[in-house]
PDB file of N, CA and C in Angstrom:
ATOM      1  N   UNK A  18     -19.127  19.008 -17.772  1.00 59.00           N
ATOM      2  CA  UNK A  18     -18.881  18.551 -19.125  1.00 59.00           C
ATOM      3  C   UNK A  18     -17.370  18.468 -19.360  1.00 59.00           C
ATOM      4  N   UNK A  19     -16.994  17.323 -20.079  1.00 68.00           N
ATOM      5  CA  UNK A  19     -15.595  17.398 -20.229  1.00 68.00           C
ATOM      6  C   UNK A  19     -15.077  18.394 -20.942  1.00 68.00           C
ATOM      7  N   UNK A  20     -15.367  18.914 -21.722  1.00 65.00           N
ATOM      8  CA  UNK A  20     -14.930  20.276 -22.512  1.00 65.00           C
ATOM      9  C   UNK A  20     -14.414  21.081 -21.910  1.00 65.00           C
ATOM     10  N   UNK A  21     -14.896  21.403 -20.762  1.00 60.00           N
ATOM     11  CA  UNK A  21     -14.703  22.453 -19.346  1.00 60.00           C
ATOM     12  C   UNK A  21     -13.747  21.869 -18.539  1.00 60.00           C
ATOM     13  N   UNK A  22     -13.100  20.903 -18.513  1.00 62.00           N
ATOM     14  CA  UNK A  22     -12.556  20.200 -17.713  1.00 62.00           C
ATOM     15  C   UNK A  22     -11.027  21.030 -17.358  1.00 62.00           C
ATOM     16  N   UNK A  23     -10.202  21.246 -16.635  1.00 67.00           N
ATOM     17  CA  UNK A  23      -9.013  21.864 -16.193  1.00 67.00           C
ATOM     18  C   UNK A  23      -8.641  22.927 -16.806  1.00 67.00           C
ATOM     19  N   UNK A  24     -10.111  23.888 -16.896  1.00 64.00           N
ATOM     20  CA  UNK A  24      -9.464  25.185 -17.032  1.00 64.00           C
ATOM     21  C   UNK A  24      -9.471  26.226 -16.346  1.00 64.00           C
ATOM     22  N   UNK A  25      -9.880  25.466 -14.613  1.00 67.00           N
ATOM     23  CA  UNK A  25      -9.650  26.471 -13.327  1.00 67.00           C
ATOM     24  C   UNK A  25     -11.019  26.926 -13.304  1.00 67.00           C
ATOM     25  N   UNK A  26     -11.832  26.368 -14.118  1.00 78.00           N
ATOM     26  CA  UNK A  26     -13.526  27.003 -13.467  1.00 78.00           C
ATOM     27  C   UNK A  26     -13.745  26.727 -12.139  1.00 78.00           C
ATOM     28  N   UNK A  27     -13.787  25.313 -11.419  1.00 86.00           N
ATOM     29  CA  UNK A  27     -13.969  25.322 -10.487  1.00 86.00           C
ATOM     30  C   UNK A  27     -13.196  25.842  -9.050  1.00 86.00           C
ATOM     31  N   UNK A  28     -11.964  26.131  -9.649  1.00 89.00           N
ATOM     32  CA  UNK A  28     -11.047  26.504  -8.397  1.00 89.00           C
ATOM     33  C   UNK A  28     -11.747  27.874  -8.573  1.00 89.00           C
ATOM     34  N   UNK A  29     -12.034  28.596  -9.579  1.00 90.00           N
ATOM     35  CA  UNK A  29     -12.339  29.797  -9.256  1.00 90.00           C
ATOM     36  C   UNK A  29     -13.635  30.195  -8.237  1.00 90.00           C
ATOM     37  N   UNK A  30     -14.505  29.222  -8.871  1.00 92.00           N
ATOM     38  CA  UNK A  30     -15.909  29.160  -8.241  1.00 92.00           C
ATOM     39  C   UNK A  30     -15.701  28.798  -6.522  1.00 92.00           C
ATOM     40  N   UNK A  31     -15.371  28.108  -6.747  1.00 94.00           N
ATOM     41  CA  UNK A  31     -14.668  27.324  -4.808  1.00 94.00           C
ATOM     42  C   UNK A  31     -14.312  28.386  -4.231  1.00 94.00           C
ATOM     43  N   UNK A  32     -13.310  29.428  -4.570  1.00 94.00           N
ATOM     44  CA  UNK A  32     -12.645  30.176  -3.807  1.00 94.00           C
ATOM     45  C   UNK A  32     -13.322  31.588  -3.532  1.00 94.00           C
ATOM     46  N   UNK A  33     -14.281  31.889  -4.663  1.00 95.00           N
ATOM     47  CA  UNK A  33     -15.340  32.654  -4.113  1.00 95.00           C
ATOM     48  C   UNK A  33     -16.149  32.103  -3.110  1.00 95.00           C
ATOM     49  N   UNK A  34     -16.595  30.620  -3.275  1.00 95.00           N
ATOM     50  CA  UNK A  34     -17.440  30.335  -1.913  1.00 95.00           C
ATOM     51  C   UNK A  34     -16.795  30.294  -0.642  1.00 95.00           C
ATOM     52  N   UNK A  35     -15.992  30.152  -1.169  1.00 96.00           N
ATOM     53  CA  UNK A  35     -15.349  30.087   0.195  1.00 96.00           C
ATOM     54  C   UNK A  35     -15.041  31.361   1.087  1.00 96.00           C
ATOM     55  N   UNK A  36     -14.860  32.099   0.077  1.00 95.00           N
ATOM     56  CA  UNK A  36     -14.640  33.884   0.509  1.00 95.00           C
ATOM     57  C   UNK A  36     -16.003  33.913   1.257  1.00 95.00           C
ATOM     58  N   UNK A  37     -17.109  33.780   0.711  1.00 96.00           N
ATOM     59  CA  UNK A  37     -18.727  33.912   1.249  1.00 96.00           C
ATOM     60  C   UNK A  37     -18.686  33.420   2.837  1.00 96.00           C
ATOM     61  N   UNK A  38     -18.608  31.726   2.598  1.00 97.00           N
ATOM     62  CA  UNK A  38     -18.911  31.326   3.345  1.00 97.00           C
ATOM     63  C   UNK A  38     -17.865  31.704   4.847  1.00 97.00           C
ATOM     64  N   UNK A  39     -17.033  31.440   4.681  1.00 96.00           N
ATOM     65  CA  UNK A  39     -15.444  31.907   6.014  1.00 96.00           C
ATOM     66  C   UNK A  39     -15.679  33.725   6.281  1.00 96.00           C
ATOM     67  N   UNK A  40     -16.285  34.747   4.977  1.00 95.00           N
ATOM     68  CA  UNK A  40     -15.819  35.897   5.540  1.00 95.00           C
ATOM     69  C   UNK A  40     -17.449  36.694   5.714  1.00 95.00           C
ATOM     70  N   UNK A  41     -18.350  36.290   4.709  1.00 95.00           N
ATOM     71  CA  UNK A  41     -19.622  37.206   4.705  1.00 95.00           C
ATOM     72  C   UNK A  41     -20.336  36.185   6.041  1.00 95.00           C
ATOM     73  N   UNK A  42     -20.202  35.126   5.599  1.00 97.00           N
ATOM     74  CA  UNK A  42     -21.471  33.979   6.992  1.00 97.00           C
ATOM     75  C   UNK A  42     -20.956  33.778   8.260  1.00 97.00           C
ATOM     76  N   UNK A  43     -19.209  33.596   8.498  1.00 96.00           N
ATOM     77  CA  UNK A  43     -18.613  33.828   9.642  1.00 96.00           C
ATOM     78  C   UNK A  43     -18.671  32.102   9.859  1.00 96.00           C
ATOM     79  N   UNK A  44     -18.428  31.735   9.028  1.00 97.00           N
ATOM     80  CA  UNK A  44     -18.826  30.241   9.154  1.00 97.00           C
ATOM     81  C   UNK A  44     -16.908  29.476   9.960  1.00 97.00           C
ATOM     82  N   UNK A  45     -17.199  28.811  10.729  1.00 98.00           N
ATOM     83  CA  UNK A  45     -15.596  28.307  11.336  1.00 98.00           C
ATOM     84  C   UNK A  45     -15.289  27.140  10.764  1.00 98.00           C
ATOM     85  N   UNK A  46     -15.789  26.044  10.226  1.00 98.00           N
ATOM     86  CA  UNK A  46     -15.394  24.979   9.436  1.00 98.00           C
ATOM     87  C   UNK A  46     -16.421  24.523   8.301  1.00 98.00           C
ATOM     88  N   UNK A  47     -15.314  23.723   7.505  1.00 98.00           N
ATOM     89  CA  UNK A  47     -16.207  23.379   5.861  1.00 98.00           C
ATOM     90  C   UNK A  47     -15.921  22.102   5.853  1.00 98.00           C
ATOM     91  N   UNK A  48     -16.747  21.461   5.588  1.00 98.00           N
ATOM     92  CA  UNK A  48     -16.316  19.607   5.116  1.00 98.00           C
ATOM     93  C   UNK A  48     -16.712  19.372   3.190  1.00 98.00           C
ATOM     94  N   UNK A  49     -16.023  18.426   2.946  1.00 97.00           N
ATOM     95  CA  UNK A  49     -16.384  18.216   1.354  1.00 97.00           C
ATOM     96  C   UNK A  49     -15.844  16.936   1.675  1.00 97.00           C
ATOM     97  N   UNK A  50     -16.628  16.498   0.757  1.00 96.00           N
ATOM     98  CA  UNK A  50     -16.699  14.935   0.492  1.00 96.00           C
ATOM     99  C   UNK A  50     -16.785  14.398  -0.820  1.00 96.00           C
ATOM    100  N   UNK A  51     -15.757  13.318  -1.540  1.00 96.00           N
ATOM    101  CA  UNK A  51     -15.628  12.935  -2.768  1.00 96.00           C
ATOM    102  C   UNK A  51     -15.420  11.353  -3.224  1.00 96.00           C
ATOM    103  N   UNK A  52     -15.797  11.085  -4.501  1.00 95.00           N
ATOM    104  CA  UNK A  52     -15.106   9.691  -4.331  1.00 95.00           C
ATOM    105  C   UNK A  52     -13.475   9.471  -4.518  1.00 95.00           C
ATOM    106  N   UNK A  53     -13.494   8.682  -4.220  1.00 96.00           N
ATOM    107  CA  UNK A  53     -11.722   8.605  -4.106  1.00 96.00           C
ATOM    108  C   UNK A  53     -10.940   8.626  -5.000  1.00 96.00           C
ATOM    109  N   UNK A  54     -11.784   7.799  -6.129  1.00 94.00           N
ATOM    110  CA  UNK A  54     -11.161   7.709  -7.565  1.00 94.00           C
ATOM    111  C   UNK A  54     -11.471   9.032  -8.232  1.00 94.00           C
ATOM    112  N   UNK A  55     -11.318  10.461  -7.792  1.00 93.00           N
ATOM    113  CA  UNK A  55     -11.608  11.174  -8.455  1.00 93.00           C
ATOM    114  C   UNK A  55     -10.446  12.603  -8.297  1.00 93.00           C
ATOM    115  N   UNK A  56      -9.376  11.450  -8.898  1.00 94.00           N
ATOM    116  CA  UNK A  56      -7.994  12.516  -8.149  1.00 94.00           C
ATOM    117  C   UNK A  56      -8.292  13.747  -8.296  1.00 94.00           C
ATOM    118  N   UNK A  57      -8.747  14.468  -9.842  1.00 92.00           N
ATOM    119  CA  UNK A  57      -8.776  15.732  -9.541  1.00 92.00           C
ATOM    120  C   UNK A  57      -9.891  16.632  -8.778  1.00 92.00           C
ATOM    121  N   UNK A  58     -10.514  15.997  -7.886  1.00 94.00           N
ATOM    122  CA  UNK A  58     -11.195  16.392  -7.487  1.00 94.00           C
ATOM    123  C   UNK A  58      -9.969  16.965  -6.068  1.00 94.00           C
ATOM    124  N   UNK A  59      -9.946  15.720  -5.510  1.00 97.00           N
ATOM    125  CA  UNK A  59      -8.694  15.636  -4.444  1.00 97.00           C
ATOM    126  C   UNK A  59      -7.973  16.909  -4.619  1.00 97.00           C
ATOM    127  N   UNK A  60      -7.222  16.602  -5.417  1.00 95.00           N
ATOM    128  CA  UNK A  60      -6.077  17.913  -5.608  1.00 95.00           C
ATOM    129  C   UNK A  60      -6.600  19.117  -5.698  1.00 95.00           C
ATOM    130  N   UNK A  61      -7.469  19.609  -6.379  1.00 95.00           N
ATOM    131  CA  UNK A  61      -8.063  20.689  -6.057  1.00 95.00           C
ATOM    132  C   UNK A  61      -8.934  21.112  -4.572  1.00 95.00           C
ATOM    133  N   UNK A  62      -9.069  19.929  -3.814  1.00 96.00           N
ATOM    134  CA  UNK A  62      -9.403  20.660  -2.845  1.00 96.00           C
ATOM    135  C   UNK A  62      -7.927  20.383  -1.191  1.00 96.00           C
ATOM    136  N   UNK A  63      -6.871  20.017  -2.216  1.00 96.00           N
ATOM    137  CA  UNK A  63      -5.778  20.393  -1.838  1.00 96.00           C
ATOM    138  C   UNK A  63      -4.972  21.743  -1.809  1.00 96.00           C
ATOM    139  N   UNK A  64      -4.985  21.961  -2.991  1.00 94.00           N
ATOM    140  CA  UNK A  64      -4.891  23.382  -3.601  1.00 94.00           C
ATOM    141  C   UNK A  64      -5.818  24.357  -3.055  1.00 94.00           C
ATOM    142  N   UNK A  65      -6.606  24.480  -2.871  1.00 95.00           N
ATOM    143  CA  UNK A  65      -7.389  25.273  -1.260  1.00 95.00           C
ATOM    144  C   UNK A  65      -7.201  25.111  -0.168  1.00 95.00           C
ATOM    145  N   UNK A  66      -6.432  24.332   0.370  1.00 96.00           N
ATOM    146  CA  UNK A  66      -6.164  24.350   1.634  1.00 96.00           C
ATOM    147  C   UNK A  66      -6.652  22.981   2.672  1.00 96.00           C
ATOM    148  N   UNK A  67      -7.587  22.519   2.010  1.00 97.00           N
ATOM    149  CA  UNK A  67      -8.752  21.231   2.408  1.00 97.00           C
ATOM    150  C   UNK A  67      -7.629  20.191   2.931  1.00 97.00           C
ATOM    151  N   UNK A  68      -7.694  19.376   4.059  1.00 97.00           N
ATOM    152  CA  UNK A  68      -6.876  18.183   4.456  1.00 97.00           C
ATOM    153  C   UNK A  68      -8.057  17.063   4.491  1.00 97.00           C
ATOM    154  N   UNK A  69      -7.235  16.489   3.890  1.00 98.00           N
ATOM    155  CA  UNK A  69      -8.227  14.863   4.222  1.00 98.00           C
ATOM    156  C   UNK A  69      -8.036  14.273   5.719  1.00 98.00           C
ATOM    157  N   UNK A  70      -9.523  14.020   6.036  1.00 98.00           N
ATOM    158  CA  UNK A  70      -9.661  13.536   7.308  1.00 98.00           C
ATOM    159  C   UNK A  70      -9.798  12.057   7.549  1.00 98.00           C
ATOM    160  N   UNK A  71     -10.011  11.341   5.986  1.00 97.00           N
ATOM    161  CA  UNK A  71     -10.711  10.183   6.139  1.00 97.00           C
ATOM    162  C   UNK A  71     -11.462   9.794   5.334  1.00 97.00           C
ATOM    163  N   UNK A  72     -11.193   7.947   4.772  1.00 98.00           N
ATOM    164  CA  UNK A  72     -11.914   7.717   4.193  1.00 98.00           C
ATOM    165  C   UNK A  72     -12.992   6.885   4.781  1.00 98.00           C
ATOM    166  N   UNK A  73     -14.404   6.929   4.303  1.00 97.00           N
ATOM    167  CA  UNK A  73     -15.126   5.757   5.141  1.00 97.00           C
ATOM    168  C   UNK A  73     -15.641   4.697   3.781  1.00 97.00           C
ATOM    169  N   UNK A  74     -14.996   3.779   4.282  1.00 98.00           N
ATOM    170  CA  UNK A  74     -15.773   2.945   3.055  1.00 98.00           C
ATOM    171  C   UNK A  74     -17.069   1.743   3.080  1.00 98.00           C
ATOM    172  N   UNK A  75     -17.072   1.928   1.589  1.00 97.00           N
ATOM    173  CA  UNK A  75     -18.534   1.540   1.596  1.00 97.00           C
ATOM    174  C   UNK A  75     -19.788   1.834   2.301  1.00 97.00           C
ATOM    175  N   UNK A  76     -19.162   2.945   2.556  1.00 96.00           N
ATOM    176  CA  UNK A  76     -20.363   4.105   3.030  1.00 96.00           C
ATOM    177  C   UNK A  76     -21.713   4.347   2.459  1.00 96.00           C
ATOM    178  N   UNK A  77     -21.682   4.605   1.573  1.00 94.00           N
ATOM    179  CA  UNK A  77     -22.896   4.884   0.399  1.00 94.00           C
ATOM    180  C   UNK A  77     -23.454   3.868  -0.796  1.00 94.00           C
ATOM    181  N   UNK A  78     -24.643   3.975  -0.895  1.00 96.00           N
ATOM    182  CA  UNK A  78     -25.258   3.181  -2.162  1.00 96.00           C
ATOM    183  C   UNK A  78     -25.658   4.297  -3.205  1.00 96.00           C
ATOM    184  N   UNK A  79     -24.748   4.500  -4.312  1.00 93.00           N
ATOM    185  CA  UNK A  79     -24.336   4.864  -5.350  1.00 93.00           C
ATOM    186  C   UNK A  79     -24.845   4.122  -6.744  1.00 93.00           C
ATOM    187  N   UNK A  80     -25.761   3.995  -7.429  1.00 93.00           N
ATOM    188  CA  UNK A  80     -25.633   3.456  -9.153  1.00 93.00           C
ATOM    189  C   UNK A  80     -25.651   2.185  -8.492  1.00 93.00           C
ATOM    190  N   UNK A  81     -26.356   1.583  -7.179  1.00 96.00           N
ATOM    191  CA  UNK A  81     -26.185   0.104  -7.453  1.00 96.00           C
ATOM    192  C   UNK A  81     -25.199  -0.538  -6.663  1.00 96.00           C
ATOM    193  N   UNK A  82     -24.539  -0.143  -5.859  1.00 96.00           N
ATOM    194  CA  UNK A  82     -23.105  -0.433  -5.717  1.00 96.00           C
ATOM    195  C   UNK A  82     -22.791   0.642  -4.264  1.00 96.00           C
ATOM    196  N   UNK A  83     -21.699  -0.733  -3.430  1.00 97.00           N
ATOM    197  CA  UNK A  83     -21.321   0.005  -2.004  1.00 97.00           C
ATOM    198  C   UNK A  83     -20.529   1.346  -3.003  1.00 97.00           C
ATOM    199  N   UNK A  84     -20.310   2.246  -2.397  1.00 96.00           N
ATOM    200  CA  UNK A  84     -19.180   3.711  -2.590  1.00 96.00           C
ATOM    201  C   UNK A  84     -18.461   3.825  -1.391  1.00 96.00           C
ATOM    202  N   UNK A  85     -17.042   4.221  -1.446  1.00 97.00           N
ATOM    203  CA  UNK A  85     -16.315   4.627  -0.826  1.00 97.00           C
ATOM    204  C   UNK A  85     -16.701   6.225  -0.726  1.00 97.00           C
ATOM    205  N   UNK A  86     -16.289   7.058   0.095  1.00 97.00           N
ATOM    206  CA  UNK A  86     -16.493   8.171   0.585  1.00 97.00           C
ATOM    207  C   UNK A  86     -15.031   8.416   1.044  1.00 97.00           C
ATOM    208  N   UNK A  87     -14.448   9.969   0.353  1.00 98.00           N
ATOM    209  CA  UNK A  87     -13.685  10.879   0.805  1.00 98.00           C
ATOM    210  C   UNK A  87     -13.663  12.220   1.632  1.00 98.00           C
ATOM    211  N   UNK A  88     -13.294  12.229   2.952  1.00 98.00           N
ATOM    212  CA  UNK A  88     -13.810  13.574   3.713  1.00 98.00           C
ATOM    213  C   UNK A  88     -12.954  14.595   3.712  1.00 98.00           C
ATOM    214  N   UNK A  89     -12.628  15.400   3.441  1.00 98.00           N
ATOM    215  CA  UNK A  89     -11.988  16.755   3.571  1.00 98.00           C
ATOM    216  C   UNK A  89     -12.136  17.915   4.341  1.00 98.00           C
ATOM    217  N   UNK A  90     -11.612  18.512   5.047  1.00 98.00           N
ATOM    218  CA  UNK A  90     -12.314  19.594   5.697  1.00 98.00           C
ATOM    219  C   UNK A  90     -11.145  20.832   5.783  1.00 98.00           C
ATOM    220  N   UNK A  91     -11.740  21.978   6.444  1.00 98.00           N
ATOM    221  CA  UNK A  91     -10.776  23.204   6.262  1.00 98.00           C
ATOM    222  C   UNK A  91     -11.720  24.303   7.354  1.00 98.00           C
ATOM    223  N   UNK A  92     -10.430  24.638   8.151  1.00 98.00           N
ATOM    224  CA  UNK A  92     -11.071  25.586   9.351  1.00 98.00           C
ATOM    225  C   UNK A  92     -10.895  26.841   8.474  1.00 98.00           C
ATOM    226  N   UNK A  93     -11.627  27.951   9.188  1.00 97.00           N
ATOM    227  CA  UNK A  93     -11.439  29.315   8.696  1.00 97.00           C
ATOM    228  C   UNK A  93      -9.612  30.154   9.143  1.00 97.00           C
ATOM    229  N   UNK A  94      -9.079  29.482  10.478  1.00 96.00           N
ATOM    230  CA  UNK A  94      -8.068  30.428  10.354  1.00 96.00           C
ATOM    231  C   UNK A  94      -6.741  29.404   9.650  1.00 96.00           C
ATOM    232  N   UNK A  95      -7.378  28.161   8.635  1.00 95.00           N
ATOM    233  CA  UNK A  95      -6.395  27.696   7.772  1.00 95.00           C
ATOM    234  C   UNK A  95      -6.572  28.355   6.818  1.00 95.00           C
ATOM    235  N   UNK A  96      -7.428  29.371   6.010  1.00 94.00           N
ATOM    236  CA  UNK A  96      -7.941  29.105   4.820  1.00 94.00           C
ATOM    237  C   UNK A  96      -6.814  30.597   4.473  1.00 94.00           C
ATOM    238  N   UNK A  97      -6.747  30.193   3.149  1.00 86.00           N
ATOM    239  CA  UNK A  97      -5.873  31.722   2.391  1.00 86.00           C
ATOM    240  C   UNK A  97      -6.113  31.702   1.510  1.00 86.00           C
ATOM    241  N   UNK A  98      -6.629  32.731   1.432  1.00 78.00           N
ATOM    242  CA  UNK A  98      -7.738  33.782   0.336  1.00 78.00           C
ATOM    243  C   UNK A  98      -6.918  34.047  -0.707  1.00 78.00           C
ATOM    244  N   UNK A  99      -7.736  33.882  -2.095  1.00 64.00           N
ATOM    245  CA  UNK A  99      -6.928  33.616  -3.355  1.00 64.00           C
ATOM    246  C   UNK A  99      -6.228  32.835  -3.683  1.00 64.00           C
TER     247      UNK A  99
END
């Protein structure tokens, strides 16, 4: 909901999963995927550490319509906690 919008809910939420997933599951890599036009999505999973690997486009059928696709990913001995 936009109301909620940039007040660090989700960075908070992310960075607990991520604690889960990298330290309780032992997990060695994470991928996330976004649309492109969705800068703040981007930047926040900049701000964790996430590098973009790639876009593939017109990847997906979305609402009707080709979608572009954004890939991101992040190994466990990139990641820094908090």
């Amino acid at each position: 909901a936009r109301a909620f919008w940039g007040q660090g809910d989700a960075r908070e939420m992310l960075t607990a999963l991520l604690e889960h997933l990298f330290v309780e599951r032992g997990l060695h890599r994470l991928r996330a995927n976004i649309d492109p036009r969705n800068s703040a999505s981007a930047q926040l999973l900049h701000r964790l550490g996430f590098r973009h690997e790639g876009r593939f486009v017109e990847s997906l059928w979305f609402k009707g319509a080709w979608a572009d696709e954004d890939w991101y990913a992040l190994l466990r001995r990139e990641w820094r906690p908090g």
